[in-house]
């Protein structure tokens, strides 16, 4: 069994709302889960 950890920080300077941020992150997270079968957690700064 392989276990790994990757931490990413994404800066979205042109998005000033939570709705705009989610509009970008949801498709990205869905693609990661579909293509690589990984677990994704959104945590920390909003």
Tab-separated table of C-alpha atoms in Angstrom:
chain	number	residue	atom	x	y	z
A	1	UNK	CA	0.000	0.000	0.000
A	2	UNK	CA	1.363	3.405	-0.966
A	3	UNK	CA	0.692	6.426	1.211
A	4	UNK	CA	1.651	9.989	0.346
A	5	UNK	CA	0.913	13.559	1.313
A	6	UNK	CA	0.888	16.610	-0.913
A	7	UNK	CA	0.124	20.126	0.292
A	8	UNK	CA	-0.820	22.802	-2.234
A	9	UNK	CA	-1.592	26.472	-1.840
A	10	UNK	CA	-3.522	28.034	-4.683
A	11	UNK	CA	-3.752	31.801	-4.992
A	12	UNK	CA	-6.783	33.099	-6.846
A	13	UNK	CA	-6.260	36.874	-6.790
A	14	UNK	CA	-9.124	37.730	-9.171
A	15	UNK	CA	-11.716	35.881	-7.068
A	16	UNK	CA	-13.010	37.855	-4.132
A	17	UNK	CA	-15.984	35.636	-3.274
A	18	UNK	CA	-16.376	32.147	-1.902
A	19	UNK	CA	-18.731	31.308	-4.781
A	20	UNK	CA	-16.067	32.221	-7.347
A	21	UNK	CA	-13.441	30.168	-5.537
A	22	UNK	CA	-15.706	27.127	-5.390
A	23	UNK	CA	-16.467	27.481	-9.083
A	24	UNK	CA	-12.781	26.931	-9.798
A	25	UNK	CA	-11.995	24.330	-7.138
A	26	UNK	CA	-14.972	21.971	-7.542
A	27	UNK	CA	-14.126	20.863	-11.117
A	28	UNK	CA	-10.443	20.542	-10.187
A	29	UNK	CA	-11.201	18.387	-7.140
A	30	UNK	CA	-13.680	16.261	-9.119
A	31	UNK	CA	-11.098	15.607	-11.826
A	32	UNK	CA	-8.417	14.641	-9.282
A	33	UNK	CA	-10.802	12.207	-7.614
A	34	UNK	CA	-11.946	10.714	-10.931
A	35	UNK	CA	-8.541	10.381	-12.621
A	36	UNK	CA	-6.300	9.523	-9.663
A	37	UNK	CA	-8.701	8.174	-7.016
A	38	UNK	CA	-7.313	10.473	-4.325
A	39	UNK	CA	-8.869	12.065	-1.278
A	40	UNK	CA	-8.955	15.869	-1.211
A	41	UNK	CA	-9.417	18.134	1.786
A	42	UNK	CA	-9.939	21.881	1.611
A	43	UNK	CA	-8.685	23.361	4.862
A	44	UNK	CA	-7.194	26.521	6.396
A	45	UNK	CA	-7.722	29.958	4.834
A	46	UNK	CA	-10.912	30.633	2.925
